Coordinates of C-alpha atoms in Angstrom, one line a residue:
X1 CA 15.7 -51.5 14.0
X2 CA 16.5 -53.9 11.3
X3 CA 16.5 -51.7 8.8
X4 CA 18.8 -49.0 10.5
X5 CA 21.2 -51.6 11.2
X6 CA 21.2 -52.8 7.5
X7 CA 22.0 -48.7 6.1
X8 CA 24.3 -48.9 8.8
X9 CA 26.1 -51.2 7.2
X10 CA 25.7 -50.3 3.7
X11 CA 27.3 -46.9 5.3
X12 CA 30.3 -48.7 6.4
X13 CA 31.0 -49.6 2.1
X14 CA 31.7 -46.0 1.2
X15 CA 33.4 -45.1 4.7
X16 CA 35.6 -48.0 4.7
X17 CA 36.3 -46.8 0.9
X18 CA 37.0 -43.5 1.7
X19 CA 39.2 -43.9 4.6
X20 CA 41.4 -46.1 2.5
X21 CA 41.4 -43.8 -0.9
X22 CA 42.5 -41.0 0.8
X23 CA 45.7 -42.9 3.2
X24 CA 46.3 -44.1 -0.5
X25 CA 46.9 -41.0 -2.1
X26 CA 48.4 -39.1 0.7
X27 CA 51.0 -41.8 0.5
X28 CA 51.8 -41.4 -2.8
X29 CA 53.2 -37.8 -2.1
X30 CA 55.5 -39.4 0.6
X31 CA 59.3 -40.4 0.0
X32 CA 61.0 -43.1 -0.5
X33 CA 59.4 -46.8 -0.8
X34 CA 60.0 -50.5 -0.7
X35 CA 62.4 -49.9 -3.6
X36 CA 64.5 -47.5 -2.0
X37 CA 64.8 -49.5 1.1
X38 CA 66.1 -52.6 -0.9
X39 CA 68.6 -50.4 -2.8
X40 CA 69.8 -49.0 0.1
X41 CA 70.2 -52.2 2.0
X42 CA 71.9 -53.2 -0.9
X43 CA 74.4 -50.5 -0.9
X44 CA 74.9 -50.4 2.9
X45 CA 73.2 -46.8 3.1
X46 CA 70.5 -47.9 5.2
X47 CA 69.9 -45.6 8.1
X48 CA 66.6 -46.5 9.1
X49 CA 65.2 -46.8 12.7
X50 CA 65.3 -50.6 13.2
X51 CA 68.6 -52.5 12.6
X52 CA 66.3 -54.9 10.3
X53 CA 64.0 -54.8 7.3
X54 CA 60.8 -56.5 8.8
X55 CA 63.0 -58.8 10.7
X56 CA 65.5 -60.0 7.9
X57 CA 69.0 -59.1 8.1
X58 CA 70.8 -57.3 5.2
X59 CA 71.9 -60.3 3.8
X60 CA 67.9 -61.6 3.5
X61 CA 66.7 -58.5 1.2
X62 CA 66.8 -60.6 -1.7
X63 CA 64.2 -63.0 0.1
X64 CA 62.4 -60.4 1.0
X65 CA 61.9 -59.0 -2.4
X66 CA 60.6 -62.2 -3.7
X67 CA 58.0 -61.8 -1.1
X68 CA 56.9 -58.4 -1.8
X69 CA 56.7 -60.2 -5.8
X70 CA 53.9 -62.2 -4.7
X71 CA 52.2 -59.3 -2.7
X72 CA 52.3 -56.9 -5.3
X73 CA 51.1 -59.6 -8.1
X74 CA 48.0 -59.4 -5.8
X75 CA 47.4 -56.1 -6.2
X76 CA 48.1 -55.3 -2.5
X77 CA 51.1 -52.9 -3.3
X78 CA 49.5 -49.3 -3.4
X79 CA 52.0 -46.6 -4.4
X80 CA 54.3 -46.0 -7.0
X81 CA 58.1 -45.6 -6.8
X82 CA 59.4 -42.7 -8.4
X83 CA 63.0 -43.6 -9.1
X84 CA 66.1 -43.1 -8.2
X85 CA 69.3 -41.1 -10.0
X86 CA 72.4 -42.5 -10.6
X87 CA 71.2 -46.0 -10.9
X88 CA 71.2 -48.5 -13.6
X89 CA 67.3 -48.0 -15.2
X90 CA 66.9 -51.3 -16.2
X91 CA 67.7 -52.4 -12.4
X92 CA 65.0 -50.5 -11.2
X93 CA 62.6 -51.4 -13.4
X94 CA 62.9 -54.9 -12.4
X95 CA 62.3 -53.9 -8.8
X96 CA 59.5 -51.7 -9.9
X97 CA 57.7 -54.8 -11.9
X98 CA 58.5 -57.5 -8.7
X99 CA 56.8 -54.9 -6.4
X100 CA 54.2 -54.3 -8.6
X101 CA 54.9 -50.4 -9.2
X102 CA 54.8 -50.4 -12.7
X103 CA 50.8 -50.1 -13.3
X104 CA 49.3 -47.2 -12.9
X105 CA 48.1 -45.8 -9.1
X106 CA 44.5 -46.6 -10.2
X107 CA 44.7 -49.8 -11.4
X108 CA 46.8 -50.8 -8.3
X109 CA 44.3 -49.1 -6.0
X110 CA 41.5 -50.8 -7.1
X111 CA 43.1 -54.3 -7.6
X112 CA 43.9 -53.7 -3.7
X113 CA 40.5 -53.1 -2.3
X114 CA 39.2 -56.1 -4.8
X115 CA 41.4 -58.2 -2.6
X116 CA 40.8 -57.1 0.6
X117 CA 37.2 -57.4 0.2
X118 CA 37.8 -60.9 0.3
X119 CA 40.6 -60.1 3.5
X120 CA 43.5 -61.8 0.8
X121 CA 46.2 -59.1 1.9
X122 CA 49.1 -60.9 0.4
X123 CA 52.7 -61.1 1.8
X124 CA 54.9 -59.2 3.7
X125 CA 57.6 -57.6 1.3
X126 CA 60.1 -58.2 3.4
X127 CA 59.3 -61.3 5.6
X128 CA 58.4 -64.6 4.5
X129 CA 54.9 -64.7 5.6
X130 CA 51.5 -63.8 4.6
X131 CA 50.2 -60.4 6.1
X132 CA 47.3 -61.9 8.0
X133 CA 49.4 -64.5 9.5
X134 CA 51.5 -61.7 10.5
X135 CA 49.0 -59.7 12.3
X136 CA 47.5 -62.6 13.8
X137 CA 50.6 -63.2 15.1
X138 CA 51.3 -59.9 16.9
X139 CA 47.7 -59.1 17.6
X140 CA 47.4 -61.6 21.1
X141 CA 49.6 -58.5 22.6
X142 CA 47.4 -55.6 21.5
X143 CA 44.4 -57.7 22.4
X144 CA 45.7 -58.5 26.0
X145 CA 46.9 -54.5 26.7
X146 CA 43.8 -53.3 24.8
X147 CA 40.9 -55.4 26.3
X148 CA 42.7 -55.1 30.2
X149 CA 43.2 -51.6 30.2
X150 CA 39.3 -50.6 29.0
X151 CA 37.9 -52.9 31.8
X152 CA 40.7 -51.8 34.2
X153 CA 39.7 -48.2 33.3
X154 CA 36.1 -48.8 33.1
X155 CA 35.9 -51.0 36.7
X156 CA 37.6 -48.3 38.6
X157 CA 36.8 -45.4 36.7
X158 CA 32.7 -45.5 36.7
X159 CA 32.3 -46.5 40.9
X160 CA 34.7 -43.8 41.4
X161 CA 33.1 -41.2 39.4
X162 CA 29.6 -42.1 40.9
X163 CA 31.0 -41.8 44.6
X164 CA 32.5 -38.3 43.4
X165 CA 29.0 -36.9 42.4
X166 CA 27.4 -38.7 45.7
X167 CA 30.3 -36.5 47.8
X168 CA 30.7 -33.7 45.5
X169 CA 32.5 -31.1 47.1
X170 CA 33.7 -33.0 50.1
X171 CA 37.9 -34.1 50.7
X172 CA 36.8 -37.3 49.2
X173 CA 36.4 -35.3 46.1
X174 CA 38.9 -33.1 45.9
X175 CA 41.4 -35.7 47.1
X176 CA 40.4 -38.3 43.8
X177 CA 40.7 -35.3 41.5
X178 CA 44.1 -34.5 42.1
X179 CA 45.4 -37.7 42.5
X180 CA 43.7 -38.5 39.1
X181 CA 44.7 -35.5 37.3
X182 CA 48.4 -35.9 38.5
X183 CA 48.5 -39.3 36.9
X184 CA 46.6 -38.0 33.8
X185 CA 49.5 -35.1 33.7
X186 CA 52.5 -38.0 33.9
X187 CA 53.2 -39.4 30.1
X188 CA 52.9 -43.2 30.1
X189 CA 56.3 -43.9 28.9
X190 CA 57.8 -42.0 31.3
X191 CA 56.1 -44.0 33.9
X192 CA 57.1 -47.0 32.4
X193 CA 60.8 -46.2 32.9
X194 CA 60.3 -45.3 36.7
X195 CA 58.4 -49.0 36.7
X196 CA 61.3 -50.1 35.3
X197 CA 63.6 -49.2 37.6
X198 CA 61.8 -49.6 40.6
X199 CA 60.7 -52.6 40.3
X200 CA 62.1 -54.5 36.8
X201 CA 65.6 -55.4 37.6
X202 CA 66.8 -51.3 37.4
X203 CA 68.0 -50.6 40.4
X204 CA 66.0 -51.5 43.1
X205 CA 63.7 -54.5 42.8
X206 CA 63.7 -57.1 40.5
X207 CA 59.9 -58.2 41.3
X208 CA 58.6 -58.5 37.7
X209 CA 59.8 -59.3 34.3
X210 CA 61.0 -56.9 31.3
X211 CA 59.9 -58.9 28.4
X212 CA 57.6 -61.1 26.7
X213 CA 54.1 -62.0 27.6
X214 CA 54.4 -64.8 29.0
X215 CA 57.7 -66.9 30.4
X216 CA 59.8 -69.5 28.2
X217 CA 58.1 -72.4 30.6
X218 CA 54.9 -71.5 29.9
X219 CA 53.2 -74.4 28.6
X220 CA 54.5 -76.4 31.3
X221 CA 52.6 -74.2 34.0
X222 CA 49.5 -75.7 35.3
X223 CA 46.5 -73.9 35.2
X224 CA 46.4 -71.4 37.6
X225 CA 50.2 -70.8 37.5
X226 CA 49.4 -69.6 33.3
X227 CA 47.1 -67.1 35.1
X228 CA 49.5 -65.9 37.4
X229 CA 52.0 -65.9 34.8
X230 CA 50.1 -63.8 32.5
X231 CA 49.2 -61.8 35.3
X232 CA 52.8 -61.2 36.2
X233 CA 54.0 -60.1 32.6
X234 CA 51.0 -57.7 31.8
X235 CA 51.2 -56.4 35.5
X236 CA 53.7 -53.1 35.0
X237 CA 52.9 -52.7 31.3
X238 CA 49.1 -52.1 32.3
X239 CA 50.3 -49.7 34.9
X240 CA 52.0 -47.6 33.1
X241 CA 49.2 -47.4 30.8
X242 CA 45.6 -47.2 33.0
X243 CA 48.1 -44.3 35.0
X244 CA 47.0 -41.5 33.4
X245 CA 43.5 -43.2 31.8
X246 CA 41.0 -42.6 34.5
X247 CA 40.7 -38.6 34.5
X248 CA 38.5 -38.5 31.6
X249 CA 36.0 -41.2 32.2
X250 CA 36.2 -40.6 35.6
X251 CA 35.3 -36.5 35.2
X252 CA 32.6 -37.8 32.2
X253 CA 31.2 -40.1 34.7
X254 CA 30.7 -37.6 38.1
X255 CA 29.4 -34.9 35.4
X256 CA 26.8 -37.0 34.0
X257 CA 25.3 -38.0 37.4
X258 CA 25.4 -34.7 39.2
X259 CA 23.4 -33.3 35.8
X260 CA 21.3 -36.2 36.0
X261 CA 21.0 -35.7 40.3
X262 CA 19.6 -32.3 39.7
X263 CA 17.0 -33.3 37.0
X264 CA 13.0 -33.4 38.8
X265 CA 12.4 -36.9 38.2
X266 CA 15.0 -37.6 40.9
X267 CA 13.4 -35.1 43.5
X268 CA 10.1 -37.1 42.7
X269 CA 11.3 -40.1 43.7
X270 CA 13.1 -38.9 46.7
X271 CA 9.4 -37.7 47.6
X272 CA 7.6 -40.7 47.0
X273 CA 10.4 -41.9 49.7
X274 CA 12.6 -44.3 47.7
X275 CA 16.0 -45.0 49.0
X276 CA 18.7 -42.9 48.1
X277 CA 20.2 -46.6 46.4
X278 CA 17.4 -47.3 45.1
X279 CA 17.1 -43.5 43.3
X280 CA 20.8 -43.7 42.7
X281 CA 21.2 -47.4 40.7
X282 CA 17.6 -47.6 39.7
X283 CA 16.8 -44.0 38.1
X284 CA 19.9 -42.1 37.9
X285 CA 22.1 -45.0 36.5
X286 CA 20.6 -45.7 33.0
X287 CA 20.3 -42.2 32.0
X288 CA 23.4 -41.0 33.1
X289 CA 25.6 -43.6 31.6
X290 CA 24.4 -43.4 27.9
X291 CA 27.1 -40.6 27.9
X292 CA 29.5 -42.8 29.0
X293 CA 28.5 -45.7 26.7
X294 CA 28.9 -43.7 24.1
X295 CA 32.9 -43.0 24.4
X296 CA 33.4 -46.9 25.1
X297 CA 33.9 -47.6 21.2
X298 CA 36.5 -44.9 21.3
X299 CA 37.9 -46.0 24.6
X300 CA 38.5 -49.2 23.7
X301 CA 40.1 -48.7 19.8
X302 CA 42.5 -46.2 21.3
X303 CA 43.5 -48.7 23.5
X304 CA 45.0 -50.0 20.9
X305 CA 47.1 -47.5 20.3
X306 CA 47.7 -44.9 22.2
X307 CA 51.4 -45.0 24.0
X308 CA 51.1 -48.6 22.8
X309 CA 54.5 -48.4 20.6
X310 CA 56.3 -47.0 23.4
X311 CA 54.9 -49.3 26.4
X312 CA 55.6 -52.7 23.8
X313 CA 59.3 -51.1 23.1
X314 CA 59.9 -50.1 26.6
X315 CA 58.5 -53.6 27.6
X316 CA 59.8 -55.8 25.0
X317 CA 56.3 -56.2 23.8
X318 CA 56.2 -57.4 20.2
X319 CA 52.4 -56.9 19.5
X320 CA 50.9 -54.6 16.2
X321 CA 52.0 -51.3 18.0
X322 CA 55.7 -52.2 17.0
X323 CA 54.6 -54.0 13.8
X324 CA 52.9 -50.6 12.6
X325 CA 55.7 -48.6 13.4
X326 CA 58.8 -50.8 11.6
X327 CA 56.0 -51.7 8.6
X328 CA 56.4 -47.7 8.5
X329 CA 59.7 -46.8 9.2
X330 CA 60.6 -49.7 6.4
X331 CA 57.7 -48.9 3.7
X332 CA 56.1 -52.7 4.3
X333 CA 52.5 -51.3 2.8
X334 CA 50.8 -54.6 2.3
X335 CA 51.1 -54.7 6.2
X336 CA 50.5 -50.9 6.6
X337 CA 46.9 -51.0 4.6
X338 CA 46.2 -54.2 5.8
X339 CA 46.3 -52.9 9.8
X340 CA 44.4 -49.7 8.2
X341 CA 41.8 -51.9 7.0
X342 CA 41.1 -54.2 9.5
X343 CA 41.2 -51.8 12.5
X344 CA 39.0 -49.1 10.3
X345 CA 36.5 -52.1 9.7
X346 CA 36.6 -52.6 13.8
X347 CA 35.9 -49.2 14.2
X348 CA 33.1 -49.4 11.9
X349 CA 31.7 -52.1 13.5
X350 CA 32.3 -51.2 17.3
X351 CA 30.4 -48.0 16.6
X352 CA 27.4 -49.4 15.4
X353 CA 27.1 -51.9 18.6
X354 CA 27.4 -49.1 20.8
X355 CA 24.4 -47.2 19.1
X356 CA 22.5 -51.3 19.5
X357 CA 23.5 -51.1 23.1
X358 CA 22.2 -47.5 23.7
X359 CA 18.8 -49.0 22.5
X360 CA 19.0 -51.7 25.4
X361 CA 20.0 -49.6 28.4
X362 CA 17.3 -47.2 26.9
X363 CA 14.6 -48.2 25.1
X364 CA 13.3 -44.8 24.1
X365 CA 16.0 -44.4 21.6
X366 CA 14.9 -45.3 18.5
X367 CA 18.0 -44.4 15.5
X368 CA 14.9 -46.2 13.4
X369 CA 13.1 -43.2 13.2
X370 CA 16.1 -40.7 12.7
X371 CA 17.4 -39.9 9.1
X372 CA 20.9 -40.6 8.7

């Protein structure tokens, strides 16, 4: 095992690599760039989709230039600006050489992953902090909506989809699949809205609270009021999102027993006069959820991300779903490769724990003796 986990990891090098060479040169085809968006602030044509650049007002996008100086004279600037007509050369050359665009794509790219081998991602262009800081500060949001919704999902999800292949067919059954795929069908944002309403100071209720992850007085809280407090802010957001996230796991779970059910090392130990329990959480239980380990890396990444941006937004949730999409919207890169790199690295890593713990429910899995 130790040496599957160690070209496991060597794996990861040229993955990791790739993964970031080809987001790098797709990016270079795209328009516009940190450039453009200071010139434009500058002019007063900027039409972006915040009202900010990273946070800063218009009147900050000189401070925020001198940040992006010291991110890109650490290599962590990854694209070159192509120019702009009608504008005094020399001006945008400076801009060019403070963000680092005026060596070549290579040398840039390579200076970059040097870098972020050691995780030094730099500063923000256009906010006053380092990129890691910056994450660090937005990632206790992701973590909370991420990790909550896969053991919400996975807590309800797997009892409910072994009590639909114990009473397949029956109105039990039925009844759980259409509820399940009716909240599967309803978008999570959409949701969130009627949530809002209903019960967020809309026009009914005003039971919960509409922003923030915790309250002002938080601190102050003992113990078991920080609980309920947390709670209370992460109730409607989780809602809206663990809606429409059971189907599929729950489906993937009733599946893989009933196969499993049907296989002749159950009906043997129904004849040797075992309990159907006993069968059930004894027998049928490890073998049938090795499929369902298997999409728990996947499960819990795209936690991270999907209908995050919208449920943070709608929510007033300021966590790395938000952060991608104005780091986007406002060509912040350090903090655009930097969230690339981390989370592709998590992946990475995620993946290969689930193959360890397929080994553990299993012993008769052995990725030792399998070629890569």
């Amino acid at each position: 095992m130790g040496a599957y986990i160690l070209r496991r990891l060597l794996l990861m090098i040229p993955t990791l690599f790739g993964i970031m060479l080809i987001s790098f040169a797709i990016i270079q085809f795209a328009p516009g760039g940190p450039v453009e968006r200071v010139l434009a602030q500058l002019q007063g044509t900027d039409v972006g989709a915040t009202a900010r650049i990273g946070g800063s007002s218009g009147g900050e996008v000189g401070g925020g230039a001198g940040a992006g100086t010291q991110a890109a004279g650490g290599g962590d600037s990854g694209f070159k600006y192509r120019g702009a007509q009608g504008l005094d050369k020399a001006f945008i050359e400076s801009l060019e050489k403070q963000f680092g665009f005026d060596k070549p794509a290579h040398e840039r790219f390579f200076l970059m992953m040097k870098n972020y081998l050691t995780f030094n991602f730099g500063e923000s262009y256009f906010r006053d902090v380092s990129v890691i800081e910056l994450i660090k500060e937005k990632l206790p949001v992701s973590i909370s909506l991420g990790i909550w919704l896969t053991l919400i999902t996975y807590a309800i999800s797997i009892p409910l989809g072994i009590a639909k292949a114990v009473r397949d067919g029956s109105r039990f059954d039925i009844a759980t699949s259409a509820v399940i795929i009716i909240g599967y069908a309803i978008p999570s944002f959409l949701f969130a809205v009627l949530l809002v309403v209903l019960f967020a100071g809309g026009s009914f209720f005003s039971w919960f609270p509409l922003r923030g992850l915790v309250s002002e007085n938080f601190e102050e809280l003992s113990l078991f009021g920080k609980i309920a407090d947390y709670a209370w802010h992460l109730a409607l957001p989780l809602t809206a999102m663990a809606v429409g996230s059971f189907a599929t796991l729950t489906l993937l779970t009733k599946n893989s027993f009933l196969d499993e059910i049907k296989k002749q090392y159950v009906m043997t130990a129904r004849a040797k006069g075992l309990t159907e329990r006993r069968v059930l959480y004894g027998h049928v239980f490890r073998n049938a959820m090795l499929i369902v380990i298997a999409g728990f890396p996947g499960a819990f990444i795209a936690s991270f991300f999907e209908g995050v941006l919208l449920i943070e937004t709608i929510f007033s949730l300021d966590g790395l779903g938000l952060l991608g999409f104005e780091s986007t919207i406002n060509r912040d890169y350090p903090v655009i490769f930097a969230t690339l790199y981390i989370f592709s690295l998590m992946g990475l890593l995620i993946g290969l724990i689930s193959d360890l713990t397929y080994t553990w429910i299993d012993p008769r899995i052995d990725f030792e003796a399998r070629e890569l």
